[in-house]
Each structure stands twice: as C-alpha cells, then as structure tokens.
GROMACS .gro file of C-alpha atoms in nm:
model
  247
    1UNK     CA    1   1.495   5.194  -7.103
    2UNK     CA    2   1.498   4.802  -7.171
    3UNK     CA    3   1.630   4.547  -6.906
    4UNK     CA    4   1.701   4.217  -7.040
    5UNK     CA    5   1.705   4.031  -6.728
    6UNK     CA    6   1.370   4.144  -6.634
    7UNK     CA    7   1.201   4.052  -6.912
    8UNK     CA    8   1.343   3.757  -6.919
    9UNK     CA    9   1.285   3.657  -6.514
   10UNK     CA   10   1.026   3.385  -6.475
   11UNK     CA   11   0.679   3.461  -6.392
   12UNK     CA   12   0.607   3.399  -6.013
   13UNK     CA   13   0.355   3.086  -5.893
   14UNK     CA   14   0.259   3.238  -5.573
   15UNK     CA   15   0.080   3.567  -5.421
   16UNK     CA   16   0.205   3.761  -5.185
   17UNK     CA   17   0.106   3.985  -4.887
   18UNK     CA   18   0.231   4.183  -4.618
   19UNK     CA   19   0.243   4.259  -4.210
   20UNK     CA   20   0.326   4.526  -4.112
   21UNK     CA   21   0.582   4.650  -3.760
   22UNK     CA   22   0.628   5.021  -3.664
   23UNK     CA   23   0.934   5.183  -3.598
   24UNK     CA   24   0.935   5.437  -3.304
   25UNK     CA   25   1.112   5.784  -3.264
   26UNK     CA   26   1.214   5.828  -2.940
   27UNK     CA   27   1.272   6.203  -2.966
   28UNK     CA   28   0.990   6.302  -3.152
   29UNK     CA   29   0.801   6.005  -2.912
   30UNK     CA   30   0.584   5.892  -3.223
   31UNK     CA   31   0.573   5.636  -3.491
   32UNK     CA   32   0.854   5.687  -3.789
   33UNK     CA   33   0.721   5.454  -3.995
   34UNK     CA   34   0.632   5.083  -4.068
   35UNK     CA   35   0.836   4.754  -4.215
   36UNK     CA   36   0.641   4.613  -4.456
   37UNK     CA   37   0.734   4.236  -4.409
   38UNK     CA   38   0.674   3.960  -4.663
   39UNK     CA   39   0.378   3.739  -4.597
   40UNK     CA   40   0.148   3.467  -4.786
   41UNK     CA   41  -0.182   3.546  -4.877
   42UNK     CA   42  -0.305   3.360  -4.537
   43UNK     CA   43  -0.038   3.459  -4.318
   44UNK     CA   44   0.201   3.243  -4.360
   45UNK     CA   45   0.555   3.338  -4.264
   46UNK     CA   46   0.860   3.496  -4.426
   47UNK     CA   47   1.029   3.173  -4.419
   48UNK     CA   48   0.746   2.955  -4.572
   49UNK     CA   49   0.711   3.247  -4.842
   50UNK     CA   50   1.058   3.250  -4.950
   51UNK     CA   51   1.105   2.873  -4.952
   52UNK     CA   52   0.869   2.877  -5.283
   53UNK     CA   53   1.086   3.121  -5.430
   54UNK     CA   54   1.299   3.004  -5.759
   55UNK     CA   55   1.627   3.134  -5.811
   56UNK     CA   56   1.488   3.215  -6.165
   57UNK     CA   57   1.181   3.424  -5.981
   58UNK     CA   58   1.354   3.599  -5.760
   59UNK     CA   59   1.297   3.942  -5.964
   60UNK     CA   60   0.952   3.893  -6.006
   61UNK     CA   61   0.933   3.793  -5.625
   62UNK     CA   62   1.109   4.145  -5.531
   63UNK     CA   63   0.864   4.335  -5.778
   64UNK     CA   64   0.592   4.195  -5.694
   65UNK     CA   65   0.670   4.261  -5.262
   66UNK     CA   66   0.733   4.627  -5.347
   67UNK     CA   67   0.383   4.690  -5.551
   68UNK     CA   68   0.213   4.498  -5.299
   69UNK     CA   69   0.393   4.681  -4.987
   70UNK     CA   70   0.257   5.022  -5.218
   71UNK     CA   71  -0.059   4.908  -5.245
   72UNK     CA   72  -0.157   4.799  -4.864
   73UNK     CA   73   0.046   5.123  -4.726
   74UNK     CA   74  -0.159   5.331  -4.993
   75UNK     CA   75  -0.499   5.255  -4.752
   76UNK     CA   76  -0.355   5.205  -4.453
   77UNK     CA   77  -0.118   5.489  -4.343
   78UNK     CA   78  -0.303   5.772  -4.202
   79UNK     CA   79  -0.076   6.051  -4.340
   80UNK     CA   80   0.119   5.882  -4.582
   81UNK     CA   81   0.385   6.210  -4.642
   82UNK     CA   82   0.453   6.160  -4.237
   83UNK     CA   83   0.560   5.817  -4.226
   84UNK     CA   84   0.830   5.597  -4.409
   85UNK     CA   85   0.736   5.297  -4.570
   86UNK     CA   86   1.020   5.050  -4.528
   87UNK     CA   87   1.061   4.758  -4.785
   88UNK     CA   88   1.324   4.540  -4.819
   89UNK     CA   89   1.472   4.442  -5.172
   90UNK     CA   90   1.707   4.220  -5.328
   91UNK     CA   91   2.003   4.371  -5.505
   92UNK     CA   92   2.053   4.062  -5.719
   93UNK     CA   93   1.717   4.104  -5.801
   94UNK     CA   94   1.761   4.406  -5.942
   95UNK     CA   95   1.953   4.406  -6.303
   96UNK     CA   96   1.955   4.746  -6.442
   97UNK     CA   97   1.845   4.970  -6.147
   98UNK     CA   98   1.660   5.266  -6.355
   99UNK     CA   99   1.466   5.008  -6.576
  100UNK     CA  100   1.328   4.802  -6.258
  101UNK     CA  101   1.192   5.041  -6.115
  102UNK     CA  102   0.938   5.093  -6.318
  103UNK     CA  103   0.662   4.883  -6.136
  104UNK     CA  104   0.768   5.093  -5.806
  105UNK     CA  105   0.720   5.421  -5.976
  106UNK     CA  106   0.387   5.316  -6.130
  107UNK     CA  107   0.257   5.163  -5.816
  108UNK     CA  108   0.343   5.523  -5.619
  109UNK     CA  109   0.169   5.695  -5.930
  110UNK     CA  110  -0.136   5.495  -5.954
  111UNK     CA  111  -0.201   5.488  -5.561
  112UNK     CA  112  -0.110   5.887  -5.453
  113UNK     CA  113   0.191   5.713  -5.214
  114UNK     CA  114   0.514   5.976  -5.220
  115UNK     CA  115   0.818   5.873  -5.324
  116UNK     CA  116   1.001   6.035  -5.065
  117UNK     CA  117   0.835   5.844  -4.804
  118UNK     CA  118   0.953   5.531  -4.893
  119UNK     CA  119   1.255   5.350  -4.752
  120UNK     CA  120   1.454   5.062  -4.927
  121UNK     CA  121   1.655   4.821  -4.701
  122UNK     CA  122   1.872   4.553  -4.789
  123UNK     CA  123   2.043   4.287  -4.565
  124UNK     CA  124   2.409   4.238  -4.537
  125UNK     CA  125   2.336   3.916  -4.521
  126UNK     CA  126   2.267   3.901  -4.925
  127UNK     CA  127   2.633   3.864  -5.101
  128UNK     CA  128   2.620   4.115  -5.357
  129UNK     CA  129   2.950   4.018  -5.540
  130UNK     CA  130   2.942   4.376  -5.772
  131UNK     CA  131   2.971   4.637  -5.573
  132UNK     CA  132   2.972   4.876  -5.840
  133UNK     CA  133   2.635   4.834  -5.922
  134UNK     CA  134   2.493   4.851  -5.564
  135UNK     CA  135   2.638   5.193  -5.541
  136UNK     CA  136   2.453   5.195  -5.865
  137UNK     CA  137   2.157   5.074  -5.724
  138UNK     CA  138   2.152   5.318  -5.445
  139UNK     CA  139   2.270   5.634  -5.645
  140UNK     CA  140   1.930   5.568  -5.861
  141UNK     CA  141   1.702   5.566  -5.541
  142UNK     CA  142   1.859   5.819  -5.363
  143UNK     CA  143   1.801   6.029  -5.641
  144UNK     CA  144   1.459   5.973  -5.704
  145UNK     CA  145   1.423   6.069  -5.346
  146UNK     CA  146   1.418   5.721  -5.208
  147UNK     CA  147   1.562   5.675  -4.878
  148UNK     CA  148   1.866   5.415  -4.812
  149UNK     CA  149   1.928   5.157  -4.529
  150UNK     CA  150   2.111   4.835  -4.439
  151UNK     CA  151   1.931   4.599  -4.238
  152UNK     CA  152   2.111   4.360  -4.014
  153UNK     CA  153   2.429   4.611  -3.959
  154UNK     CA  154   2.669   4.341  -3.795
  155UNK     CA  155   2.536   4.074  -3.863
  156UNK     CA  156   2.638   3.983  -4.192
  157UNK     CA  157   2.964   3.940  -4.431
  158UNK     CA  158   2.980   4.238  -4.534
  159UNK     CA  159   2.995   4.458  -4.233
  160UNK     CA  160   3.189   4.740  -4.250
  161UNK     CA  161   3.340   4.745  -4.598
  162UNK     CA  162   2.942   4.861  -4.716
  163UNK     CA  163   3.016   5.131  -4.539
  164UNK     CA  164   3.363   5.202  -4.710
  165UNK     CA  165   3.194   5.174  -5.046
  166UNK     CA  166   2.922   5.372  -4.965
  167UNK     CA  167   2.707   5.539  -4.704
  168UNK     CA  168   2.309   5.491  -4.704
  169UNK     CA  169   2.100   5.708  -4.521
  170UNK     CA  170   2.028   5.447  -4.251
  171UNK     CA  171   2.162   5.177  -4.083
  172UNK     CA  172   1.948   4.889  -3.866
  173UNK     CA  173   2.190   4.715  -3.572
  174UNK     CA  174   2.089   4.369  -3.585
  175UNK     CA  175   1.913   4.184  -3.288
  176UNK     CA  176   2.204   3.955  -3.231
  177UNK     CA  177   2.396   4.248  -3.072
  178UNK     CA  178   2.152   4.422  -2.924
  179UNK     CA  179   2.020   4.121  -2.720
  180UNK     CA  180   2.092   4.169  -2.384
  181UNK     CA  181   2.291   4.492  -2.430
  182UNK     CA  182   2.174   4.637  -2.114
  183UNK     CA  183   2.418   4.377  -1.913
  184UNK     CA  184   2.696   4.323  -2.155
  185UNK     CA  185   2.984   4.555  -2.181
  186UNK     CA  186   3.127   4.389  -2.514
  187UNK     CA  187   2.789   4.500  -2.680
  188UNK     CA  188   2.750   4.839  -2.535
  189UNK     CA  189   3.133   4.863  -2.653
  190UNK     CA  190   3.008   4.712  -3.040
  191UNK     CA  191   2.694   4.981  -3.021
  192UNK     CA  192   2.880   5.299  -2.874
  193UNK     CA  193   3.132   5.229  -3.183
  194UNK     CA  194   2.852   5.240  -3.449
  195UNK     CA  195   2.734   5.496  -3.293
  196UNK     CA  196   3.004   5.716  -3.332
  197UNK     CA  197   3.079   5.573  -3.675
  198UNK     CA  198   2.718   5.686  -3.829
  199UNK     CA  199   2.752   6.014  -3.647
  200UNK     CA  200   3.042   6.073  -3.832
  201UNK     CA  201   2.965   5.944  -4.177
  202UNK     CA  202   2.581   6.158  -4.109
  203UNK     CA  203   2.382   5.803  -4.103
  204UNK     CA  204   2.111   5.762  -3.837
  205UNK     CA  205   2.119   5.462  -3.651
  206UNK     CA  206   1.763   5.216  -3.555
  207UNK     CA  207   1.818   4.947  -3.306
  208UNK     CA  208   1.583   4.678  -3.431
  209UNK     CA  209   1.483   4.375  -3.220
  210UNK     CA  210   1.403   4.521  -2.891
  211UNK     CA  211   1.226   4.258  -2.638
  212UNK     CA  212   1.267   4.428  -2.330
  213UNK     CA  213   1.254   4.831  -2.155
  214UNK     CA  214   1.616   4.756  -2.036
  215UNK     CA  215   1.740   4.714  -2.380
  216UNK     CA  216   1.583   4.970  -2.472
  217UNK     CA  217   1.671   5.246  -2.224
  218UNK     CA  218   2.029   5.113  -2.278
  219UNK     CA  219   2.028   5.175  -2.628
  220UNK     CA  220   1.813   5.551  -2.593
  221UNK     CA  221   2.104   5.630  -2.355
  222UNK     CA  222   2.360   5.543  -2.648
  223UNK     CA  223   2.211   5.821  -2.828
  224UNK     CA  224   1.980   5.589  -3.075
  225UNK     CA  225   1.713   5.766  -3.151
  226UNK     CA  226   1.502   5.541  -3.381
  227UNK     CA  227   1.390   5.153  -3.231
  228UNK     CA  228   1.224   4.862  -3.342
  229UNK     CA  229   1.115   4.569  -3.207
  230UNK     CA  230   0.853   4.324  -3.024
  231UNK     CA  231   0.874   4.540  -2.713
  232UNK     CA  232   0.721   4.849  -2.913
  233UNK     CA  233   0.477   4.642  -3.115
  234UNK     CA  234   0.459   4.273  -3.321
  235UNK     CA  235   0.394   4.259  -3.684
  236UNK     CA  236   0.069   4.265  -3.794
  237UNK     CA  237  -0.105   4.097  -4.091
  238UNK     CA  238  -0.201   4.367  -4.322
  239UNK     CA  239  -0.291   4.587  -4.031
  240UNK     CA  240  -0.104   4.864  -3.834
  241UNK     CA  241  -0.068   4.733  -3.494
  242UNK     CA  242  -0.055   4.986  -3.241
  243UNK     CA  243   0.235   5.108  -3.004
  244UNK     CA  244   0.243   4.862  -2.653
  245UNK     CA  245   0.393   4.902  -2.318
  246UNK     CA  246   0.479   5.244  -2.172
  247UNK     CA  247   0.826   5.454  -2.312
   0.00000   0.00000   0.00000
C-alpha cells in the first residue's frame, strides 16, 4: 500500500534522540513501562527539538521519533515483553494509517521489540480536525496489537468529545489538574469524575506529573493505579533512570 503524503513529506535536517521516564504500577508496585521523550542528539530539550521542525517535516519528524524510540528501547529494556514502550505521535502526521506504519513495523522486526508492548499516545492538545480518520488511526494500531492512550486528558480542546468518538485503551490526566490535588476539593471532584468515567467506558487511568507523596497518595486513594512523574523518577537521556523516594 502507497501513501502519497509520505512520499512526498520533506526529508528531515536534524537527528533525533530520546530520554527516557518510567511509569509506576502501584498495585503490582513495579515499573509499567517507560515514555520515550523526544530529545536532540546532545540533550537538548523537547522544545528546542521541535522548534526545528517544518510543517512540511513533520511526518518524517514522527517516523523518524518512533524508529529511534524502537531502537534505544530494543537495548535498553531488560524484558522487553514486560514493559510498555510509550511513544507519542502526531495524527496529522500520519496520512494513510496502514501505509505509515511501515517504518514502525520494520523497526520492531529488525530489532526483536514486540508489538504488543508498545504504546502510542497522542495529546489533546494536537487539533485533529478529521475525526474519522483518528478512529482510523487507532482502529489500525489497536489491531496490530498496539496499545492506545491520550496524553494530557483535560488539558486540551478536545476533552471529552475524544472520548465520545472513541475510547483508547488509556488515558494520562494532565499535570495541570493533578497539581496540588491533595488540598483542592475542585480537583479531587475533576479526578473522582474521570475516574468513574474510564471505569465505565473499561479505560485505565495514569496520573502523570506527580511532584510530591501527597499527590500521590491522594490520587492512589482515587483508585489510580498507574503514576508518572518527577516524584517517581526524572527523564533520563538515553538511559533508564531508576525508581526514587520510598512508595
């Protein structure tokens, strides 16, 4: 299967690398997985990275973060088949959803890396003006055994209409509600509802952006079972940094 619009995406000027932040199960009291989060080849931040990003590149941007997240994962996850390798994509980077993934599939192939362990997120924050092919998008991961998520859950534009449309297998509460939950009614109102919501709908829930124990004991009481967040561990530059501060 062809895909005009990636074979007609402009070649990206730039290399790209990774760092890498875990996400903890609090029930199973263990590492889920790890974010693979876009770096430059010395470090650099997200921010600086994305800045030197074309419109016109912005496929070959997305490919090339996925192979590369593949690649470093590949030699450093212990077991790969026990932990989930999250990587974020862009769904307006993606044209016809079967065609790109091609690289993906290849880069799993080539390195040993199971599909089933690996986790695409995508922000809310990203205006995806089709919704049609979204669901698209996620029909064709799902059933090549990707798993689904939403990443900033309430943060975004989009909010809860994603969820009308369709359901992913995950959804990541963003860091601006969860700040300070642990003394703020209005947000343990706003979490106990999403709560309920993915409980219904059979989508787990991961707090994200957890800075303190109070936050997070808040949130474990809420019946949140997966966490993520400088309090658990900060990303680290093509490394697996491990777990700090006592649960």
């Amino acid at each position: 299967m062809s895909c005009d619009g990636c074979s007609t995406a402009s070649a990206l000027d730039l290399d790209v690398s990774m760092a890498f932040q875990p996400i903890y199960d609090a029930v199973d009291e263990r590492v889920w997985g790890y974010e693979a989060l876009v770096r430059g080849v010395g470090g650099e931040g997200a921010a600086e990275v994305l800045a030197q990003v074309r419109p016109d590149q912005r496929y070959r941007f997305d490919q090339d973060c996925r192979v590369t997240a593949i690649e470093l994962a590949s030699r450093l996850f212990p077991e790969p088949e026990q932990l989930k390798l999250s990587i974020n994509f862009m769904p307006n980077a993606v044209y016809e959803p079967s065609a790109c993934l091609r690289a993906t599939l290849r880069a799993a192939d080539r390195h040993g890396f199971p599909l089933t362990s690996i986790m695409f997120e995508f922000t809310e924050d990203e205006q995806v003006a089709d919704t049609e092919h979204l669901t698209g998008i996620i029909a064709e991961y799902r059933k090549r055994g990707f798993t689904t998520a939403i990443d900033d859950f309430g943060a975004g534009h989009a909010g809860l209409s994603l969820l009308v449309d369709f359901q992913p297998d995950l959804i990541k509460i963003d860091m601006l509600v969860i700040r300070g939950v642990d003394t703020d009614p209005a947000r343990q109102a706003v979490v106990a509802g999403v709560v309920h919501m993915a409980d219904a709908l059979g989508i787990t829930v991961l707090a994200e952006g957890i800075e303190t124990v109070a936050e997070y004991r808040t949130l474990r009481g809420a019946g949140i079972r997966l966490f993520q967040g400088y309090w658990f561990a900060r990303p680290a530059f093509e490394a697996l940094p491990p777990l700090q501060n006592p649960r």
